[in-house]
Tab-separated table of C-alpha atoms and ligand atoms in Angstrom:
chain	number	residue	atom	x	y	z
K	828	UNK	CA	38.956	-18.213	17.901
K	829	UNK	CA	38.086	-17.724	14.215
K	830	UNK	CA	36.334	-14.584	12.938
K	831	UNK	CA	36.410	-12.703	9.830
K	832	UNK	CA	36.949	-8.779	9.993
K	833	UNK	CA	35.873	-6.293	7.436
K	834	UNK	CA	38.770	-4.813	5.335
K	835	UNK	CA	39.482	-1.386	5.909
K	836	UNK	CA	40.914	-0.086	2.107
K	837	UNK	CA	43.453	3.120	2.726
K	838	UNK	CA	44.350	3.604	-0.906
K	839	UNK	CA	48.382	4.051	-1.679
K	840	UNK	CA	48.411	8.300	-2.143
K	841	UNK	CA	51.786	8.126	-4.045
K	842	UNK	CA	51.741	4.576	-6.199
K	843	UNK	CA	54.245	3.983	-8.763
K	844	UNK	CA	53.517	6.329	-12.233
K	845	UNK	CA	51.860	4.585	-15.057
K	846	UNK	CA	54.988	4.782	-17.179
K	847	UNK	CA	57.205	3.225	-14.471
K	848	UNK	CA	55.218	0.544	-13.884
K	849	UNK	CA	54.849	-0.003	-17.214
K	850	UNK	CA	58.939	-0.445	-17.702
K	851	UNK	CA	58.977	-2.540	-14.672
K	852	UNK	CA	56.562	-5.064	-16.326
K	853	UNK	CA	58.299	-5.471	-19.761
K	854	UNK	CA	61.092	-7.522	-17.849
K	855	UNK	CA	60.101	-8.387	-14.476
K	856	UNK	CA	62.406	-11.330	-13.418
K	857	UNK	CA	61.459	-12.600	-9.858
K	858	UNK	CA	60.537	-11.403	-6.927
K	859	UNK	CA	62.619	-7.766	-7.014
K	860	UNK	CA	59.538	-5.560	-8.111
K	861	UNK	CA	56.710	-5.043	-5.717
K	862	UNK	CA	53.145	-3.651	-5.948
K	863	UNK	CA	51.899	-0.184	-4.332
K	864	UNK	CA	50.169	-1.945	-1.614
K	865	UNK	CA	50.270	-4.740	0.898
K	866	UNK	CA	47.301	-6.384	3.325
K	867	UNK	CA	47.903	-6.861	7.037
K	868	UNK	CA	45.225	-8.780	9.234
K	869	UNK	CA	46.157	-9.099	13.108
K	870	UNK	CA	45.261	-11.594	15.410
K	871	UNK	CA	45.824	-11.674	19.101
K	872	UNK	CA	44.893	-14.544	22.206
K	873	UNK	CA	41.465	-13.285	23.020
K	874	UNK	CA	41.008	-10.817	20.626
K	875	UNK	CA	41.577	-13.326	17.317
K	876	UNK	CA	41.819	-11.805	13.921
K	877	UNK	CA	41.357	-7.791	13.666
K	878	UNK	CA	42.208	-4.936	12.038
K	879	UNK	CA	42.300	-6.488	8.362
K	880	UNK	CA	44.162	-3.667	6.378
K	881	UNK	CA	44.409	-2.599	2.417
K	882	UNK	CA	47.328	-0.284	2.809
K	883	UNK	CA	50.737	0.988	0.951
K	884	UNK	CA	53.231	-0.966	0.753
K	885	UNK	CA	55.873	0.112	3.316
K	886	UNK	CA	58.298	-1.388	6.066
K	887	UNK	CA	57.115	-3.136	9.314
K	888	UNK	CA	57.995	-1.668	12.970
K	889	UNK	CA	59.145	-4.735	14.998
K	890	UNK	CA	60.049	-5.074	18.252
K	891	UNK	CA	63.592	-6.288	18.805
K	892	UNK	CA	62.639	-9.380	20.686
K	893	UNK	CA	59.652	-10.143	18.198
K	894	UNK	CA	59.590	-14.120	18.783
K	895	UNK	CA	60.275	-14.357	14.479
K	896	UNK	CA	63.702	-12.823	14.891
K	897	UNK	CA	64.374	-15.600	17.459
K	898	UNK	CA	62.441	-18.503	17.010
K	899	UNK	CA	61.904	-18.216	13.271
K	900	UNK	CA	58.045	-18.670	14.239
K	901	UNK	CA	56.629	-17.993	10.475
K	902	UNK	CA	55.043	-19.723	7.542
K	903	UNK	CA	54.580	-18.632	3.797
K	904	UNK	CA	52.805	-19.603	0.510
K	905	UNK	CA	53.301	-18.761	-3.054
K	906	UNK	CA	50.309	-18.614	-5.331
K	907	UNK	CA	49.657	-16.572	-8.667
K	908	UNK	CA	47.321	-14.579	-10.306
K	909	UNK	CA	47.134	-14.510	-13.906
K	910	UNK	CA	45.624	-12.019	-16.815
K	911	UNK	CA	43.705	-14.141	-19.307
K	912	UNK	CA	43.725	-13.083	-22.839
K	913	UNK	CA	40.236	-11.599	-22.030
K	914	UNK	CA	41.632	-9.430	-20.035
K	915	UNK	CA	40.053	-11.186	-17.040
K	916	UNK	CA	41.916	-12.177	-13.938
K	917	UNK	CA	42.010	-15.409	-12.515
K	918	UNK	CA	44.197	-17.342	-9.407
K	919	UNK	CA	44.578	-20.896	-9.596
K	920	UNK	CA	43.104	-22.932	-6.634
K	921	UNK	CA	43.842	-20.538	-3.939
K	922	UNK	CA	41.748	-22.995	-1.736
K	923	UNK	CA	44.619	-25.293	-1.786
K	924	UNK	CA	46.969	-22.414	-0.852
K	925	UNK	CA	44.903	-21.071	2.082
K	926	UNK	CA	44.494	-25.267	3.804
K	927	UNK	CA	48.172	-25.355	3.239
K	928	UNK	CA	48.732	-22.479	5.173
K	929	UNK	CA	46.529	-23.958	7.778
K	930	UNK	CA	48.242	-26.849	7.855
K	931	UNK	CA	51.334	-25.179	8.180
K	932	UNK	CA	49.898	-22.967	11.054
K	933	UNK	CA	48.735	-25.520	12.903
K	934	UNK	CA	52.475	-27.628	12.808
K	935	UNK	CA	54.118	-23.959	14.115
K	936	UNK	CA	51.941	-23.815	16.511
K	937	UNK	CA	50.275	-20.679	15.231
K	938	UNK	CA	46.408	-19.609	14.657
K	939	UNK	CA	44.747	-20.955	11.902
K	940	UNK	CA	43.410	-18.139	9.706
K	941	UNK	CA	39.538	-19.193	7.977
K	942	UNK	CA	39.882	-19.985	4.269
K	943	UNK	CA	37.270	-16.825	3.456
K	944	UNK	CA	39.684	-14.532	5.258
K	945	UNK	CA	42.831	-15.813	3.301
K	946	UNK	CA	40.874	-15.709	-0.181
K	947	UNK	CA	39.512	-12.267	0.823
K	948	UNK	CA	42.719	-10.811	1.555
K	949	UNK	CA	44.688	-12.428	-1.409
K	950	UNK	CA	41.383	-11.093	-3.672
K	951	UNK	CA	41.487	-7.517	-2.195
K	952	UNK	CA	45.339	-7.108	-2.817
K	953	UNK	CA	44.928	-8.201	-7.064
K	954	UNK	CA	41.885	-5.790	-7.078
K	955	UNK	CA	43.689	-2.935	-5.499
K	956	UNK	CA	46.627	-3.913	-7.577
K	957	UNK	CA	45.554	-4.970	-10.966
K	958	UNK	CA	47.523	-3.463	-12.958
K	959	UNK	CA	50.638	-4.874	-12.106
K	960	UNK	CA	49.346	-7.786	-13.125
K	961	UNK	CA	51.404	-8.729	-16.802
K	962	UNK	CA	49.858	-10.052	-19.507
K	963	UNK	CA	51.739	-12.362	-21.750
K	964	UNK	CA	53.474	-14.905	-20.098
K	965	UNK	CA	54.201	-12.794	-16.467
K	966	UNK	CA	51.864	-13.508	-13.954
K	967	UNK	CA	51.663	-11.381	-10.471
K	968	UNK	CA	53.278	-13.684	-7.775
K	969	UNK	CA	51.280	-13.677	-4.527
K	970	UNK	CA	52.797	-13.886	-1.125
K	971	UNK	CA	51.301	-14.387	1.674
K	972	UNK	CA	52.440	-14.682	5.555
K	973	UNK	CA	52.328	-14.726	8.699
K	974	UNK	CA	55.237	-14.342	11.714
K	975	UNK	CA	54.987	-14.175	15.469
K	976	UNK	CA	55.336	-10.224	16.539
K	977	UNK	CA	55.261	-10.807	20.072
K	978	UNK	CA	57.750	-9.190	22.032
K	979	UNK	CA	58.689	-11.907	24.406
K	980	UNK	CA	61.587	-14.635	24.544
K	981	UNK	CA	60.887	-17.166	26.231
K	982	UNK	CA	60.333	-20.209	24.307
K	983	UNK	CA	56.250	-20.790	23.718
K	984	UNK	CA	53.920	-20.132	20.769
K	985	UNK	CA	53.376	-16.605	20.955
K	986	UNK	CA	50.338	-14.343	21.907
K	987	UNK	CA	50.405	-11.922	19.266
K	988	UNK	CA	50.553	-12.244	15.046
K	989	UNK	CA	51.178	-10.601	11.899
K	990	UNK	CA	49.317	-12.014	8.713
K	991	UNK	CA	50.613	-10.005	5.446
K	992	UNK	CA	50.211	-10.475	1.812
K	993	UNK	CA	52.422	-8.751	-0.748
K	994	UNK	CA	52.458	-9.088	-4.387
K	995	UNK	CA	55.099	-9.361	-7.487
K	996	UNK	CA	54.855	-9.344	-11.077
K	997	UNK	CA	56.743	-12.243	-12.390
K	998	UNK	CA	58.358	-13.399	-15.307
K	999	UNK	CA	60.426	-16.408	-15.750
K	1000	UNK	CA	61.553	-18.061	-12.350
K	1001	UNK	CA	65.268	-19.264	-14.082
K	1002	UNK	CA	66.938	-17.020	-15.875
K	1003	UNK	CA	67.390	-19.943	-18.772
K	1004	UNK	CA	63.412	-19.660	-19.172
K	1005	UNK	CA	61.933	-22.351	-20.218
K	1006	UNK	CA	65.660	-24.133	-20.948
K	1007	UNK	CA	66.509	-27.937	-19.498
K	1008	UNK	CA	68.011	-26.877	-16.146
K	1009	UNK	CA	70.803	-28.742	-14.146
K	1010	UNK	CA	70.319	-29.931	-10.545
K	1011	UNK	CA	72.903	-31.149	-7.908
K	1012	UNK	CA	72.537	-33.550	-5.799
K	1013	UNK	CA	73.404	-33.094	-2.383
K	1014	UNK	CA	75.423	-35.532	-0.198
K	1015	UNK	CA	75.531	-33.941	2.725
K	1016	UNK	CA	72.752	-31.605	3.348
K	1017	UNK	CA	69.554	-32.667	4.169
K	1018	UNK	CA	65.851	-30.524	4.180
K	1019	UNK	CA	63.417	-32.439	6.104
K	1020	UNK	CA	63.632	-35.570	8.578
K	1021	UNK	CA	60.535	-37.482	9.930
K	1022	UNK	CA	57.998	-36.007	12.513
K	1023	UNK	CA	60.079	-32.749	10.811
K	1024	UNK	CA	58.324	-29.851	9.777
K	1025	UNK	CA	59.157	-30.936	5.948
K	1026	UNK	CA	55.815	-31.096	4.648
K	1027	UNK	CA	54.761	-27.564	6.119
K	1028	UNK	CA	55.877	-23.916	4.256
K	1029	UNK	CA	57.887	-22.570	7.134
K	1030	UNK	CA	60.690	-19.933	6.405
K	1031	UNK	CA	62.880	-22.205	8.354
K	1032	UNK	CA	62.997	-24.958	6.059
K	1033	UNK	CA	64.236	-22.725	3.397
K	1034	UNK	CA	66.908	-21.504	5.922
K	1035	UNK	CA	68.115	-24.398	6.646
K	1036	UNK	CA	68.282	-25.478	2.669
K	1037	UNK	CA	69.659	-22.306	1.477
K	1038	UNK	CA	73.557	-23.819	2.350
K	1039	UNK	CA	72.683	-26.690	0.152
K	1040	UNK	CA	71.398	-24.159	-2.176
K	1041	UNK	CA	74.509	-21.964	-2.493
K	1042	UNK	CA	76.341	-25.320	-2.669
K	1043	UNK	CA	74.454	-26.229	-5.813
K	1044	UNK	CA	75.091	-22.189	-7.427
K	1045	UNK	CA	78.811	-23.185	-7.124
K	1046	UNK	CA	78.736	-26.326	-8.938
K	1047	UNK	CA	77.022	-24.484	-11.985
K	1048	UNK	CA	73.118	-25.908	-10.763
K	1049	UNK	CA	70.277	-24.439	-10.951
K	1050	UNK	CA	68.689	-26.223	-7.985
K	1051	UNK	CA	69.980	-28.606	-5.298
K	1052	UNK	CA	67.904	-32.358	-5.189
K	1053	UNK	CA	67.659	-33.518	-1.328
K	1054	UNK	CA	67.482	-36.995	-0.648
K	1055	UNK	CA	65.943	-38.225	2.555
K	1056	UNK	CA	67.693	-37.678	5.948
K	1057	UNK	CA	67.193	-41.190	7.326
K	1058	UNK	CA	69.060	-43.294	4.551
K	1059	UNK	CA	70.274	-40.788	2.102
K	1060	UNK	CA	68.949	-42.979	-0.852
K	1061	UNK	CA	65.612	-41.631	-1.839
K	1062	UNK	CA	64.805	-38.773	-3.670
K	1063	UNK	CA	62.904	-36.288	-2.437
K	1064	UNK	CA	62.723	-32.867	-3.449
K	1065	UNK	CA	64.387	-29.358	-4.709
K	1066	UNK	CA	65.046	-26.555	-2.733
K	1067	UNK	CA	61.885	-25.174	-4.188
K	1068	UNK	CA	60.335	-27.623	-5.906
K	1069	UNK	CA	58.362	-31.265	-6.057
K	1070	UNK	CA	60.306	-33.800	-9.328
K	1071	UNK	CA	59.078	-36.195	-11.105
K	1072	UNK	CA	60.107	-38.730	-13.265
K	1073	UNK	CA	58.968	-39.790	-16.888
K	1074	UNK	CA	59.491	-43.889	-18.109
K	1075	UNK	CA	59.756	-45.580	-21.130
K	1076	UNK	CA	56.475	-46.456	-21.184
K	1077	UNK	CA	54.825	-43.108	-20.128
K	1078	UNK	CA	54.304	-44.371	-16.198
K	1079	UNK	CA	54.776	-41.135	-14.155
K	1080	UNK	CA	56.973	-41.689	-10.990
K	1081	UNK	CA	57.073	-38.706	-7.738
K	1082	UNK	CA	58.042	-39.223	-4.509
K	1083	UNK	CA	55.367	-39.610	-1.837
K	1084	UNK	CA	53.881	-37.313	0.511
K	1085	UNK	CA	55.254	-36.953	3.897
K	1086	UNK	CA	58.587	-35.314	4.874
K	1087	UNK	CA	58.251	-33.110	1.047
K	1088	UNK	CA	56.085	-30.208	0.516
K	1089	UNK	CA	52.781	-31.666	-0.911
K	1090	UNK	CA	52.624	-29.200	-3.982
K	1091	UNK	CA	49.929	-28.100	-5.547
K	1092	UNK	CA	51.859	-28.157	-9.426
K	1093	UNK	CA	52.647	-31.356	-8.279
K	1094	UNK	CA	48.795	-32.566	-7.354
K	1095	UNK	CA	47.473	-30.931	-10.835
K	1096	UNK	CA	50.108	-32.477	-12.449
K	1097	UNK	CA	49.374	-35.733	-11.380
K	1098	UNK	CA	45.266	-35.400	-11.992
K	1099	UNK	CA	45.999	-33.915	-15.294
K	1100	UNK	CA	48.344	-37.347	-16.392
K	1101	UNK	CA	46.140	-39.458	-14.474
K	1102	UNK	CA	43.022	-38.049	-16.719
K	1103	UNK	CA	45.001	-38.279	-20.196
K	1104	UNK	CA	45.320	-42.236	-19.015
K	1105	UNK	CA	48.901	-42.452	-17.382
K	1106	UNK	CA	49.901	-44.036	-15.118
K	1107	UNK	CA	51.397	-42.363	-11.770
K	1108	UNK	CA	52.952	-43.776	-9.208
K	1109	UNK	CA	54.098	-42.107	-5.809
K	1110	UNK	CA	56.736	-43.741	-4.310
K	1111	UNK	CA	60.208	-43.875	-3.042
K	1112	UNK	CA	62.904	-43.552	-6.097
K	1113	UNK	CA	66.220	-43.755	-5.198
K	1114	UNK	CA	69.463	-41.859	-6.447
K	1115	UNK	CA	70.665	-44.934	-7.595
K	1116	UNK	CA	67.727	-46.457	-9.425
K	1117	UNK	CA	67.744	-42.810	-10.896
K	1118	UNK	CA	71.234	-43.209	-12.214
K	1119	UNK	CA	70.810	-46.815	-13.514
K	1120	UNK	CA	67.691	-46.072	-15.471
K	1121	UNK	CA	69.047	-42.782	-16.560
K	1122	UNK	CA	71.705	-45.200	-18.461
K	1123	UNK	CA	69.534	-48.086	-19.616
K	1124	UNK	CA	66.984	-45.862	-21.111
K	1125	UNK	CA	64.020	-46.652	-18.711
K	1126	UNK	CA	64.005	-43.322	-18.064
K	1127	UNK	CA	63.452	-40.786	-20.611
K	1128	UNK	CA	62.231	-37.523	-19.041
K	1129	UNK	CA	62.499	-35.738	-14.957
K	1130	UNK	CA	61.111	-32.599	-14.536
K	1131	UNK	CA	60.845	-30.113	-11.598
K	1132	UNK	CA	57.461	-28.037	-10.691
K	1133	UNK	CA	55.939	-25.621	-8.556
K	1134	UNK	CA	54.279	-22.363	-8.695
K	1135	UNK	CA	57.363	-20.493	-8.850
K	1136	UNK	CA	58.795	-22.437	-11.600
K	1137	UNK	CA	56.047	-23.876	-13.002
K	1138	UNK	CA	56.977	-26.905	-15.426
K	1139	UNK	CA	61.169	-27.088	-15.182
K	1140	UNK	CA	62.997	-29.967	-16.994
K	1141	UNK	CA	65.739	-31.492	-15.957
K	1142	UNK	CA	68.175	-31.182	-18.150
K	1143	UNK	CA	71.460	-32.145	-16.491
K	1144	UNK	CA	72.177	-34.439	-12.988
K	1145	UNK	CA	74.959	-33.316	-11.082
K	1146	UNK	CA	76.689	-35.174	-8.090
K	1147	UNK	CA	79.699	-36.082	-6.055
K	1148	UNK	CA	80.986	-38.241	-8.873
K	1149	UNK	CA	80.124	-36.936	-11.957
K	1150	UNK	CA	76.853	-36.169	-14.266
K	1151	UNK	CA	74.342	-37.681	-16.672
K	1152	UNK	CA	72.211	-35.922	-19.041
K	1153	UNK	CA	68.269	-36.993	-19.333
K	1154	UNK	CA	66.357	-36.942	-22.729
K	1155	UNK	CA	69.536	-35.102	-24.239
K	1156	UNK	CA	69.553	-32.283	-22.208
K	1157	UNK	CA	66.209	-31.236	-23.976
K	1158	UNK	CA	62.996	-31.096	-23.579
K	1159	UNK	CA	60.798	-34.238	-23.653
K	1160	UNK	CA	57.494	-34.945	-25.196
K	1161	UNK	CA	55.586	-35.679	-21.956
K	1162	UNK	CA	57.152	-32.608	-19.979
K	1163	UNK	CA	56.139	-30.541	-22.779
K	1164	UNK	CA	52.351	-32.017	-22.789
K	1165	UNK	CA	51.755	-32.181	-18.964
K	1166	UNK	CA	53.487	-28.095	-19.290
K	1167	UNK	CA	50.901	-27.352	-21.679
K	1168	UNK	CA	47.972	-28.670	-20.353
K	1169	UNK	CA	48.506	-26.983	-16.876
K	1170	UNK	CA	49.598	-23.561	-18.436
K	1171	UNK	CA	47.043	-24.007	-20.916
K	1172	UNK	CA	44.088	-24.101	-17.574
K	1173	UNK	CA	46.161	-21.389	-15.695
K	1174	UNK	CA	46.359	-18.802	-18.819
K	1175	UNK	CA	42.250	-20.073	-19.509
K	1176	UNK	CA	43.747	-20.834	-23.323
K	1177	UNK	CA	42.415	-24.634	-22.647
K	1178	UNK	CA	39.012	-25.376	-20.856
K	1179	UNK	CA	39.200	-25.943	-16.902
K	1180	UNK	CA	36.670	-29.339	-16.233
K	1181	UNK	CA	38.240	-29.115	-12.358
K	1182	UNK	CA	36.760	-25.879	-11.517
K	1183	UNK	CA	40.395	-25.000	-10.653
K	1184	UNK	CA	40.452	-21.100	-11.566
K	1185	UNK	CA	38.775	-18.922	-9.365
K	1186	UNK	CA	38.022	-15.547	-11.420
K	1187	UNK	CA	38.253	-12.106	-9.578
K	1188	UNK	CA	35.800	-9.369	-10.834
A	291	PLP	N1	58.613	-27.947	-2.728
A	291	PLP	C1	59.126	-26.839	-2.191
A	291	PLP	C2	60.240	-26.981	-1.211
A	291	PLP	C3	58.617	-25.573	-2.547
A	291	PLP	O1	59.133	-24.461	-2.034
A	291	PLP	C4	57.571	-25.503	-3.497
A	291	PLP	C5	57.049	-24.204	-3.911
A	291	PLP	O2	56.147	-23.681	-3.391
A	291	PLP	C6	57.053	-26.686	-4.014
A	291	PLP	C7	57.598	-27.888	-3.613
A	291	PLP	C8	55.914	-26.689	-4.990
A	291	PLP	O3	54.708	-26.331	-4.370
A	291	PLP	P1	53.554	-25.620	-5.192
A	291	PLP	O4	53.354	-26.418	-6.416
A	291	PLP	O5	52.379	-25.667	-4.287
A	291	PLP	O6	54.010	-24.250	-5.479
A	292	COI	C1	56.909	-21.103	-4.945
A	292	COI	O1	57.035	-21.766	-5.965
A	292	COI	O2	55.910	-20.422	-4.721
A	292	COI	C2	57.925	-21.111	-3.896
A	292	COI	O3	57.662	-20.753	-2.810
A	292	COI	C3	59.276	-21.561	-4.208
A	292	COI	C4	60.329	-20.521	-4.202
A	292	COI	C5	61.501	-21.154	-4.907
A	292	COI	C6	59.984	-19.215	-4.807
């Protein structure tokens, strides 16, 4: 059942002072500092969605044996929405954010929520909350999601669901900024297998990675780089990010779709190289081939990206036995175009030929 409710706005009575918020915005960091208000849409078997909410921000009542706590029933996505030098507000291809979440619905086994009624929400939540949006380089991080609230435990897509967006103004996602980072490599951890729920944004996969994660902290990384479950060879992804790789000749190299989170950086990315005549190529790249080309000089550049993070280089490769550095542990040329041309479209500083901003009034 698909149907779009009207939003009902109840305006936060106590939001944050004017001076607070504006402290909280000189140095947000990410994802600590939250917005005075929240959207919550409902949906039920039978009823579908209802009750779409504008409300203050505050805590959820769940039931003990809410099928979330248990069965870890719940997907996510990340988007951003950005204040142009105008002073206008735009989000970058939301679309793509509210299929994905379809797509991850539909491999949880959960109701698929109409792409109006995701952009509405997403677009009531920056209006309300505007002014938490930074200008500069910040942007306000947008979080939407949705988690089974049925009180029931046996084990069975549930009946009942809570769809939620909250927001966060942003800063840099590493606290290097825009520094080379250093990745590990993981050995024994895997994210995703096939017929997996790798390519979907469930809070399980993130569970599941957060070991490998802490792993990686310890060993000085920023990130930890999975390679696929099956052979433990290919590269495949970050904890919260798609990679790519740069050649000697310019060719672009990510790994395909299928067990990794299809990104939406990482689809930009490759139209925007793709359109400034490079080649890209998405296929499997193995650890190996990394580290052999990483000493020949065939390749010359990796680089991490995602909403979070945006553009990331790779600075530094850690593993089991030893580390290499790529392009010098700085940045290289082609990161730093391909970073500018997709900021450039995000921030509206360069012109957008893909239609890809959608602007809020
Ligand atoms: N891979 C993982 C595991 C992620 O968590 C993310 C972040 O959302 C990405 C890739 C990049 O996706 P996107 O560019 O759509 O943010
Ligand atoms: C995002 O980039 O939106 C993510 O969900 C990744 C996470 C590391 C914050």
């Amino acid at each position: 059942m698909e149907n779009n409710p009207e939003f009902r706005v109840s305006p936060n009575p106590k939001i944050v002072p004017e001076a607070e918020r504006t402290r909280f915005l000189e140095s947000p960091g990410f994802g600590r500092i939250f917005t005075d208000h929240m959207v919550t849409v409902t949906w039920e078997t039978g009823r579908g969605w209802h009750d779409a909410h504008v409300v203050e921000r505050k805590p959820f009542q769940l039931d003990p044996a809410s099928a979330v706590l248990h069965y870890a029933q719940e997907i996510f996505e990340g988007m951003k929405a950005y204040r142009t030098e105008s002073g206008s507000i735009s989000l970058f291809r939301p679309e793509e954010n509210a299929r994905r979440f379809q797509r991850s619905a539909e491999r949880l086994a959960m109701p698929r929520m109409p792409e109006e009624l995701f952009l509405e929400a997403i677009e009531q939540l920056v209006r309300i909350d505007r002014e938490w949006i930074p200008s500069g380089d910040g942007s306000l991080y947008l979080r939407p999601f949705m988690f089974a609230d049925e009180a029931f435990l046996g084990v069975r897509p549930a009946n009942r669901y809570t769809f939620c967006v909250i927001a966060s103004p942003v800063g840099a996602y590493f606290k290097g900024g825009a520094k080379p980072i250093t990745v590990w490599v993981s050995d024994t951890y895997s994210r995703a297998a096939p017929g997996g729920t790798g390519a979907a944004k469930c809070g399980g996969n993130y569970a599941a990675s957060l070991i490998a994660q802490a792993e990686a902290a310890g060993k000085g990384c920023d990130q930890v780089v999975f390679l696929d479950a099956a052979e433990r060879q290919w590269v495949e992804e970050l904890g919260g990010m798609n990679i790519f790789f740069v050649m000697a000749d310019g060719t672009l190299v990510t790994p395909p779709l299928g067990t990794i989170l299809p990104g939406i950086t990482r689809s930009s990315l490759i139209t925007l190289a793709r359109d400034a005549g490079r080649k890209v190529e998405e296929r499997a790249y193995s650890f190996t081939q990394w580290q052999n080309d990483a000493a020949s000089g065939r390749l010359r550049e990796a680089f991490a990206c995602g909403t979070a993070a945006v553009v990331a280089p790779i600075g530094t490769v850690r593993h089991a036995n030893g580390e290499f550095p790529i392009a010098g542990g700085e940045v290289g040329p082609v990161t730093q175009e391909l970073s500018e041309a997709l900021v450039g479209i995000q921030r509206g500083t360069r012109a957008d030929p893909y239609g890809w901003l959608r602007m809020i009034a």
